[in-house]
Amino acid sequence: MTKYWIGCLLIPFLTLSLTSCGDMSVSEGSQPRIEKEHAPRVIAHRGANEWYNESTITAYQIAAETGVDSLEIDLRMTKDGELIAMHDETIDRTTNGKGKVSDYTLKEIKSFRTLELDNSKVITEEIPTLREIMETFRDTQSYYIETRLVNGELAMEEKLIRLLEEYQLLNENLVTIQSFSEESLLKIKALAPYTELALLFRKGSFSLEKAREVDFPVIGIESTDVTQKIVNELHKKGKEVHVYFIDKQTQKEEQQRVMEYQVDGYFTDYIHFTKEILAI
Ligand code: G3P
Ligand code: CA
C-alpha cells in the first residue's frame, strides 16, 4: 500500500480522534500544556511528504486538508527564470529525471515527473511552479517559503515578491520567508518590509550571538542544536524559534525533546504526530 493511500485512510480517522500516527507512543493522559492561541506553528515540511511525493500540489493539498499552520515550500529557479517547488539542486532524488534544475527550462522541467520515494515509482506527478501552488490555494493557506542564492546571485527575490503581490498574499500576512542566506532575507526586507522573515542556521553552525543580534523575528535551528538556554535567550529577545529536522529516524523523539523547551514552530514531516504531541 502506498504512503498516499495510507495517508488517505488515516486522515479522516485521525482528524476525528488524533490517535497516534507513528511508532512512538505518547503517554496516555498527556495534557495540552500550550494554550491554543499560543500554540506552536505546525509547518508542513515540503507538504504532507509522509503520505505523498514531496513538494507536489497533492502533497500540499493533503497537508492543507489535514490542517496545518503553513505549507513549507523550497524554491529553485529554472534556466529561464521560473520559480518551482523543489528542495534539491538536482532533480535526481525526487523525479524520474537527472540534472540541475538550473540547467532546464520550465518546459523541460515539466516533462519530468516526481516519484513516490518509499514505494518506488508507484505515484507520479509533475513538478509544480510556485505560481501553480499560489493559484491552487490563494489566500486559503499560509506559506513558509525558502529562498536561496542562485549561482551565488540574488536572483529569486524580486520574482518571488512580485508573485506574492500579484496574489495579494503579502497584504494578508499569509507569508513567512525563510533562508539560510541573510543576504537574501535583507533583499526581501528591502522589497517587502513587513514580511515575516526567518533566518535559518545550518546543523552545527548555530550562533546564539548572531541569532540574537539579527533583525529577524524568527530563527530556524536544526533540532540537535536546540537547547533550553538557546530558546530562553531568543525568547528574551522577542524572537520565535522554529525547529527543523534532518533525520527522519530520530525526528519524533527530537520533536518531543524540543517541545519541552517551548519552541514556537515545527517543520514537521509527521503532521499528525506533531499535532498530537502538541494536543492541538
Ligand atoms: O526550511 C527549514 C528546513 O526546511 C531546512 O531544511 O533542508 O529541509 O530545507 P531543508
Ligand atoms: Ca526548506
mmCIF file of C-alpha atoms and ligand atoms in Angstrom:
data_model
loop_
_atom_site.group_PDB
_atom_site.id
_atom_site.type_symbol
_atom_site.label_atom_id
_atom_site.label_comp_id
_atom_site.label_asym_id
_atom_site.label_seq_id
_atom_site.Cartn_x
_atom_site.Cartn_y
_atom_site.Cartn_z
ATOM 1 C CA MET A 1 0.000 0.000 0.000
ATOM 2 C CA THR A 2 1.434 3.381 -0.927
ATOM 3 C CA LYS A 3 2.099 6.186 1.516
ATOM 4 C CA TYR A 4 -0.638 8.214 -0.171
ATOM 5 C CA TRP A 5 -3.331 5.665 0.382
ATOM 6 C CA ILE A 6 -2.151 5.055 3.902
ATOM 7 C CA GLY A 7 -2.485 8.802 4.403
ATOM 8 C CA CYS A 8 -5.935 8.908 2.821
ATOM 9 C CA LEU A 9 -7.147 6.157 5.055
ATOM 10 C CA LEU A 10 -5.664 7.702 8.145
ATOM 11 C CA ILE A 11 -6.640 11.320 7.659
ATOM 12 C CA PRO A 12 -10.383 11.076 8.386
ATOM 13 C CA PHE A 13 -9.814 8.753 11.294
ATOM 14 C CA LEU A 14 -7.014 10.768 12.792
ATOM 15 C CA THR A 15 -8.770 14.050 12.241
ATOM 16 C CA LEU A 16 -11.529 12.768 14.474
ATOM 17 C CA SER A 17 -9.521 11.005 17.092
ATOM 18 C CA LEU A 18 -5.979 12.383 16.900
ATOM 19 C CA THR A 19 -4.754 8.976 17.896
ATOM 20 C CA SER A 20 -1.103 8.175 17.371
ATOM 21 C CA CYS A 21 0.024 8.083 13.747
ATOM 22 C CA GLY A 22 3.557 6.938 14.355
ATOM 23 C CA ASP A 23 5.522 4.301 16.074
ATOM 24 C CA MET A 24 6.314 6.459 19.048
ATOM 25 C CA SER A 25 3.614 6.364 21.653
ATOM 26 C CA VAL A 26 2.667 9.464 23.535
ATOM 27 C CA SER A 27 1.915 8.889 27.162
ATOM 28 C CA GLU A 28 -1.734 8.409 27.933
ATOM 29 C CA GLY A 29 -3.454 11.301 29.566
ATOM 30 C CA SER A 30 -0.830 13.794 28.423
ATOM 31 C CA GLN A 31 -2.395 17.213 28.783
ATOM 32 C CA PRO A 32 -2.190 20.152 26.443
ATOM 33 C CA ARG A 33 0.305 22.454 28.061
ATOM 34 C CA ILE A 34 0.071 25.101 25.402
ATOM 35 C CA GLU A 35 -2.874 27.423 25.106
ATOM 36 C CA LYS A 36 -4.486 27.279 21.678
ATOM 37 C CA GLU A 37 -3.751 30.955 20.989
ATOM 38 C CA HIS A 38 -0.076 30.391 21.792
ATOM 39 C CA ALA A 39 0.220 27.022 20.135
ATOM 40 C CA PRO A 40 3.432 26.448 18.198
ATOM 41 C CA ARG A 41 3.194 26.506 14.455
ATOM 42 C CA VAL A 42 2.829 23.240 12.598
ATOM 43 C CA ILE A 43 4.672 23.765 9.320
ATOM 44 C CA ALA A 44 4.107 21.080 6.702
ATOM 45 C CA HIS A 45 7.659 20.382 5.535
ATOM 46 C CA ARG A 46 7.516 20.030 1.722
ATOM 47 C CA GLY A 47 3.766 19.342 2.106
ATOM 48 C CA ALA A 48 2.456 16.134 3.594
ATOM 49 C CA ASN A 49 5.572 14.295 2.445
ATOM 50 C CA GLU A 50 4.823 11.406 4.794
ATOM 51 C CA TRP A 51 1.973 10.402 2.507
ATOM 52 C CA TYR A 52 2.770 11.734 -0.947
ATOM 53 C CA ASN A 53 5.577 12.862 -3.258
ATOM 54 C CA GLU A 54 7.204 15.836 -1.555
ATOM 55 C CA SER A 55 6.689 19.361 -2.869
ATOM 56 C CA THR A 56 3.802 18.493 -5.171
ATOM 57 C CA ILE A 57 0.370 20.091 -5.380
ATOM 58 C CA THR A 58 -1.161 16.916 -3.979
ATOM 59 C CA ALA A 59 1.254 16.835 -1.046
ATOM 60 C CA TYR A 60 0.273 20.407 -0.238
ATOM 61 C CA GLN A 61 -3.424 19.629 -0.666
ATOM 62 C CA ILE A 62 -3.189 16.743 1.780
ATOM 63 C CA ALA A 63 -1.367 18.965 4.276
ATOM 64 C CA ALA A 64 -3.962 21.704 3.872
ATOM 65 C CA GLU A 65 -6.837 19.266 4.349
ATOM 66 C CA THR A 66 -5.154 17.778 7.395
ATOM 67 C CA GLY A 67 -4.907 21.229 8.929
ATOM 68 C CA VAL A 68 -1.534 22.901 9.350
ATOM 69 C CA ASP A 69 -0.419 26.442 10.019
ATOM 70 C CA SER A 70 1.805 26.764 6.955
ATOM 71 C CA LEU A 71 2.832 24.993 3.797
ATOM 72 C CA GLU A 72 6.625 24.860 3.559
ATOM 73 C CA ILE A 73 7.982 25.390 0.051
ATOM 74 C CA ASP A 74 11.595 25.249 -1.121
ATOM 75 C CA LEU A 75 12.308 27.322 -4.192
ATOM 76 C CA ARG A 76 14.584 26.596 -7.117
ATOM 77 C CA MET A 77 14.900 28.581 -10.322
ATOM 78 C CA THR A 78 14.862 27.146 -13.831
ATOM 79 C CA LYS A 79 17.224 28.216 -16.614
ATOM 80 C CA ASP A 80 14.540 30.574 -17.923
ATOM 81 C CA GLY A 81 13.912 32.125 -14.519
ATOM 82 C CA GLU A 82 10.774 30.353 -13.317
ATOM 83 C CA LEU A 83 10.343 29.535 -9.637
ATOM 84 C CA ILE A 84 9.469 25.935 -8.906
ATOM 85 C CA ALA A 85 8.948 23.917 -5.734
ATOM 86 C CA MET A 86 11.977 21.690 -5.325
ATOM 87 C CA HIS A 87 14.290 21.114 -2.411
ATOM 88 C CA ASP A 88 17.380 19.705 -4.056
ATOM 89 C CA GLU A 89 19.696 21.405 -6.502
ATOM 90 C CA THR A 90 19.128 18.490 -8.878
ATOM 91 C CA ILE A 91 16.001 16.588 -9.829
ATOM 92 C CA ASP A 92 17.752 13.221 -9.338
ATOM 93 C CA ARG A 93 16.328 12.182 -5.970
ATOM 94 C CA THR A 94 12.677 13.145 -6.364
ATOM 95 C CA THR A 95 11.891 12.740 -10.061
ATOM 96 C CA ASN A 96 12.430 10.416 -12.992
ATOM 97 C CA GLY A 97 14.990 12.816 -14.449
ATOM 98 C CA LYS A 98 18.568 13.785 -13.774
ATOM 99 C CA GLY A 99 20.460 17.054 -13.667
ATOM 100 C CA LYS A 100 20.356 20.507 -12.144
ATOM 101 C CA VAL A 101 17.113 22.481 -12.104
ATOM 102 C CA SER A 102 19.082 25.499 -13.326
ATOM 103 C CA ASP A 103 20.081 23.628 -16.488
ATOM 104 C CA TYR A 104 16.463 23.125 -17.600
ATOM 105 C CA THR A 105 13.801 25.460 -18.922
ATOM 106 C CA LEU A 106 10.391 25.266 -17.304
ATOM 107 C CA LYS A 107 9.054 23.404 -20.336
ATOM 108 C CA GLU A 108 11.770 20.810 -19.900
ATOM 109 C CA ILE A 109 11.183 20.587 -16.143
ATOM 110 C CA LYS A 110 7.518 19.943 -16.835
ATOM 111 C CA SER A 111 8.423 16.884 -18.909
ATOM 112 C CA PHE A 112 9.690 15.109 -15.788
ATOM 113 C CA ARG A 113 7.577 13.505 -13.088
ATOM 114 C CA THR A 114 8.058 13.369 -9.353
ATOM 115 C CA LEU A 115 8.218 9.894 -7.887
ATOM 116 C CA GLU A 116 6.836 8.263 -4.802
ATOM 117 C CA LEU A 117 10.039 7.676 -2.900
ATOM 118 C CA ASP A 118 9.387 4.900 -0.437
ATOM 119 C CA ASN A 119 7.374 2.616 -2.686
ATOM 120 C CA SER A 120 9.429 3.267 -5.800
ATOM 121 C CA LYS A 121 7.671 4.795 -8.745
ATOM 122 C CA VAL A 122 4.069 3.998 -7.867
ATOM 123 C CA ILE A 123 2.773 7.552 -7.951
ATOM 124 C CA THR A 124 3.884 10.246 -10.341
ATOM 125 C CA GLU A 125 3.022 13.912 -10.534
ATOM 126 C CA GLU A 126 4.548 16.899 -12.256
ATOM 127 C CA ILE A 127 6.803 19.387 -10.537
ATOM 128 C CA PRO A 128 4.762 22.466 -9.643
ATOM 129 C CA THR A 129 5.695 26.060 -10.162
ATOM 130 C CA LEU A 130 5.232 28.415 -7.243
ATOM 131 C CA ARG A 131 2.582 30.171 -9.304
ATOM 132 C CA GLU A 132 0.616 26.931 -9.607
ATOM 133 C CA ILE A 133 0.742 26.476 -5.844
ATOM 134 C CA MET A 134 -0.443 30.060 -5.308
ATOM 135 C CA GLU A 135 -3.169 29.562 -7.883
ATOM 136 C CA THR A 136 -4.322 26.390 -6.124
ATOM 137 C CA PHE A 137 -4.502 27.762 -2.586
ATOM 138 C CA ARG A 138 -4.545 31.562 -2.981
ATOM 139 C CA ASP A 139 -5.338 33.087 0.432
ATOM 140 C CA THR A 140 -6.729 29.922 1.990
ATOM 141 C CA GLN A 141 -3.340 28.842 3.342
ATOM 142 C CA SER A 142 -0.223 30.343 4.883
ATOM 143 C CA TYR A 143 3.065 29.842 3.116
ATOM 144 C CA TYR A 144 6.535 29.383 4.568
ATOM 145 C CA ILE A 145 8.804 29.859 1.570
ATOM 146 C CA GLU A 146 12.530 29.205 1.457
ATOM 147 C CA THR A 147 14.749 31.325 -0.762
ATOM 148 C CA ARG A 148 18.377 30.733 -1.651
ATOM 149 C CA LEU A 149 21.030 32.291 -3.830
ATOM 150 C CA VAL A 150 21.105 31.124 -7.449
ATOM 151 C CA ASN A 151 24.700 30.556 -8.524
ATOM 152 C CA GLY A 152 25.698 32.994 -5.801
ATOM 153 C CA GLU A 153 23.289 35.670 -7.050
ATOM 154 C CA LEU A 154 20.180 37.276 -5.569
ATOM 155 C CA ALA A 155 18.020 36.079 -8.434
ATOM 156 C CA MET A 156 14.758 34.847 -6.977
ATOM 157 C CA GLU A 157 13.739 37.563 -4.507
ATOM 158 C CA GLU A 158 12.150 40.077 -6.877
ATOM 159 C CA LYS A 159 10.259 37.422 -8.786
ATOM 160 C CA LEU A 160 9.007 35.952 -5.557
ATOM 161 C CA ILE A 161 7.794 39.250 -4.146
ATOM 162 C CA ARG A 162 6.100 40.225 -7.423
ATOM 163 C CA LEU A 163 4.255 36.912 -7.443
ATOM 164 C CA LEU A 164 3.168 37.253 -3.823
ATOM 165 C CA GLU A 165 1.973 40.779 -4.546
ATOM 166 C CA GLU A 166 0.061 39.562 -7.580
ATOM 167 C CA TYR A 167 -1.817 37.107 -5.385
ATOM 168 C CA GLN A 168 -2.193 39.758 -2.652
ATOM 169 C CA LEU A 169 -0.678 37.432 -0.092
ATOM 170 C CA LEU A 170 1.652 39.981 1.496
ATOM 171 C CA ASN A 171 -1.242 42.239 2.474
ATOM 172 C CA GLU A 172 -2.933 39.325 4.164
ATOM 173 C CA ASN A 173 0.120 38.397 6.251
ATOM 174 C CA LEU A 174 -0.006 34.881 4.934
ATOM 175 C CA VAL A 175 3.679 34.533 4.142
ATOM 176 C CA THR A 176 6.869 33.846 6.046
ATOM 177 C CA ILE A 177 10.099 33.817 4.079
ATOM 178 C CA GLN A 178 12.976 31.747 5.392
ATOM 179 C CA SER A 179 16.535 31.448 4.196
ATOM 180 C CA PHE A 180 19.992 30.312 5.171
ATOM 181 C CA SER A 181 21.103 33.408 3.261
ATOM 182 C CA GLU A 182 20.980 36.576 5.341
ATOM 183 C CA GLU A 183 21.639 38.474 2.110
ATOM 184 C CA SER A 184 18.502 37.052 0.568
ATOM 185 C CA LEU A 185 16.394 37.977 3.594
ATOM 186 C CA LEU A 186 17.765 41.523 3.577
ATOM 187 C CA LYS A 187 16.784 41.862 -0.068
ATOM 188 C CA ILE A 188 13.287 40.603 0.734
ATOM 189 C CA LYS A 189 13.126 43.093 3.590
ATOM 190 C CA ALA A 190 14.023 45.927 1.245
ATOM 191 C CA LEU A 191 11.352 44.840 -1.240
ATOM 192 C CA ALA A 192 8.600 43.980 1.239
ATOM 193 C CA PRO A 193 9.471 45.382 4.671
ATOM 194 C CA TYR A 194 6.526 43.921 6.555
ATOM 195 C CA THR A 195 7.038 40.321 5.521
ATOM 196 C CA GLU A 196 7.859 37.953 8.363
ATOM 197 C CA LEU A 197 11.415 36.673 7.941
ATOM 198 C CA ALA A 198 13.164 33.655 9.393
ATOM 199 C CA LEU A 199 16.925 33.232 9.381
ATOM 200 C CA LEU A 200 17.974 29.576 9.213
ATOM 201 C CA PHE A 201 21.153 28.158 10.687
ATOM 202 C CA ARG A 202 22.736 25.004 9.325
ATOM 203 C CA LYS A 203 23.241 21.983 11.556
ATOM 204 C CA GLY A 204 26.294 22.527 13.719
ATOM 205 C CA SER A 205 26.626 26.170 12.725
ATOM 206 C CA PHE A 206 24.212 27.797 15.118
ATOM 207 C CA SER A 207 25.465 31.018 16.718
ATOM 208 C CA LEU A 208 23.435 32.409 19.600
ATOM 209 C CA GLU A 209 25.278 35.706 19.319
ATOM 210 C CA LYS A 210 24.348 36.026 15.658
ATOM 211 C CA ALA A 211 20.767 34.878 16.204
ATOM 212 C CA ARG A 212 20.300 37.414 18.994
ATOM 213 C CA GLU A 213 21.660 40.347 17.015
ATOM 214 C CA VAL A 214 19.971 39.924 13.627
ATOM 215 C CA ASP A 215 16.833 41.911 12.954
ATOM 216 C CA PHE A 216 14.631 38.965 12.037
ATOM 217 C CA PRO A 217 11.758 37.836 14.250
ATOM 218 C CA VAL A 218 12.154 34.107 13.645
ATOM 219 C CA ILE A 219 15.224 31.918 13.995
ATOM 220 C CA GLY A 220 15.276 28.462 12.392
ATOM 221 C CA ILE A 221 17.520 25.876 14.028
ATOM 222 C CA GLU A 222 18.228 22.208 13.298
ATOM 223 C CA SER A 223 16.823 20.221 16.178
ATOM 224 C CA THR A 224 20.012 18.716 17.559
ATOM 225 C CA ASP A 225 21.432 22.216 18.018
ATOM 226 C CA VAL A 226 18.442 23.337 20.103
ATOM 227 C CA THR A 227 18.860 23.712 23.866
ATOM 228 C CA GLN A 228 16.683 25.202 26.581
ATOM 229 C CA LYS A 229 19.177 28.023 27.023
ATOM 230 C CA ILE A 230 19.039 28.957 23.353
ATOM 231 C CA VAL A 231 15.245 29.017 23.329
ATOM 232 C CA ASN A 232 15.109 31.090 26.514
ATOM 233 C CA GLU A 233 17.670 33.585 25.253
ATOM 234 C CA LEU A 234 15.901 34.047 21.924
ATOM 235 C CA HIS A 235 12.531 34.378 23.624
ATOM 236 C CA LYS A 236 14.014 37.108 25.819
ATOM 237 C CA LYS A 237 14.917 38.936 22.609
ATOM 238 C CA GLY A 238 11.312 38.532 21.445
ATOM 239 C CA LYS A 239 12.194 36.012 18.759
ATOM 240 C CA GLU A 240 10.442 32.787 17.858
ATOM 241 C CA VAL A 241 12.384 29.551 17.490
ATOM 242 C CA HIS A 242 11.296 27.247 14.670
ATOM 243 C CA VAL A 243 12.920 23.844 14.522
ATOM 244 C CA TYR A 244 13.721 21.699 11.510
ATOM 245 C CA PHE A 245 14.802 18.074 11.418
ATOM 246 C CA ILE A 246 17.224 16.365 9.089
ATOM 247 C CA ASP A 247 16.985 12.807 10.408
ATOM 248 C CA LYS A 248 13.605 11.162 9.968
ATOM 249 C CA GLN A 249 14.647 8.258 12.186
ATOM 250 C CA THR A 250 15.023 10.493 15.235
ATOM 251 C CA GLN A 251 12.591 13.239 14.292
ATOM 252 C CA LYS A 252 9.740 12.147 16.562
ATOM 253 C CA GLU A 253 11.997 11.853 19.577
ATOM 254 C CA GLU A 254 13.523 15.195 18.745
ATOM 255 C CA GLN A 255 10.114 16.815 18.397
ATOM 256 C CA GLN A 256 9.227 15.644 21.875
ATOM 257 C CA ARG A 257 12.572 16.821 23.255
ATOM 258 C CA VAL A 258 12.342 20.361 21.866
ATOM 259 C CA MET A 259 8.660 20.590 22.823
ATOM 260 C CA GLU A 260 9.869 20.620 26.422
ATOM 261 C CA TYR A 261 11.739 23.824 25.628
ATOM 262 C CA GLN A 262 8.573 25.535 24.351
ATOM 263 C CA VAL A 263 9.809 26.092 20.828
ATOM 264 C CA ASP A 264 7.480 28.034 18.572
ATOM 265 C CA GLY A 265 7.380 26.075 15.331
ATOM 266 C CA TYR A 266 7.993 22.622 13.872
ATOM 267 C CA PHE A 267 8.942 21.940 10.254
ATOM 268 C CA THR A 268 7.324 18.575 10.510
ATOM 269 C CA ASP A 269 7.430 15.509 8.291
ATOM 270 C CA TYR A 270 4.830 13.896 10.587
ATOM 271 C CA ILE A 271 1.871 16.250 10.754
ATOM 272 C CA HIS A 272 -0.476 14.105 12.830
ATOM 273 C CA PHE A 273 2.252 13.199 15.262
ATOM 274 C CA THR A 274 3.194 16.830 15.818
ATOM 275 C CA LYS A 275 -0.420 17.861 16.319
ATOM 276 C CA GLU A 276 -0.876 15.021 18.733
ATOM 277 C CA ILE A 277 2.091 15.804 20.951
ATOM 278 C CA LEU A 278 1.108 19.457 20.980
ATOM 279 C CA ALA A 279 -2.501 18.477 21.672
ATOM 280 C CA ILE A 280 -3.788 20.886 19.044
HETATM 281 O O1 G3P B 1 13.168 25.117 5.839
HETATM 282 C C1 G3P B 1 13.586 24.649 7.072
HETATM 283 C C2 G3P B 1 14.106 23.415 6.730
HETATM 284 O O2 G3P B 1 13.315 23.011 5.694
HETATM 285 C C3 G3P B 1 15.511 23.490 6.294
HETATM 286 O O3 G3P B 1 15.809 22.256 5.894
HETATM 287 O O4 G3P B 1 16.973 21.285 4.023
HETATM 288 O O5 G3P B 1 14.623 20.641 4.505
HETATM 289 O O6 G3P B 1 15.119 22.857 3.555
HETATM 290 P P1 G3P B 1 15.602 21.749 4.414
HETATM 291 CA CA CA B 2 13.159 24.076 3.408
#
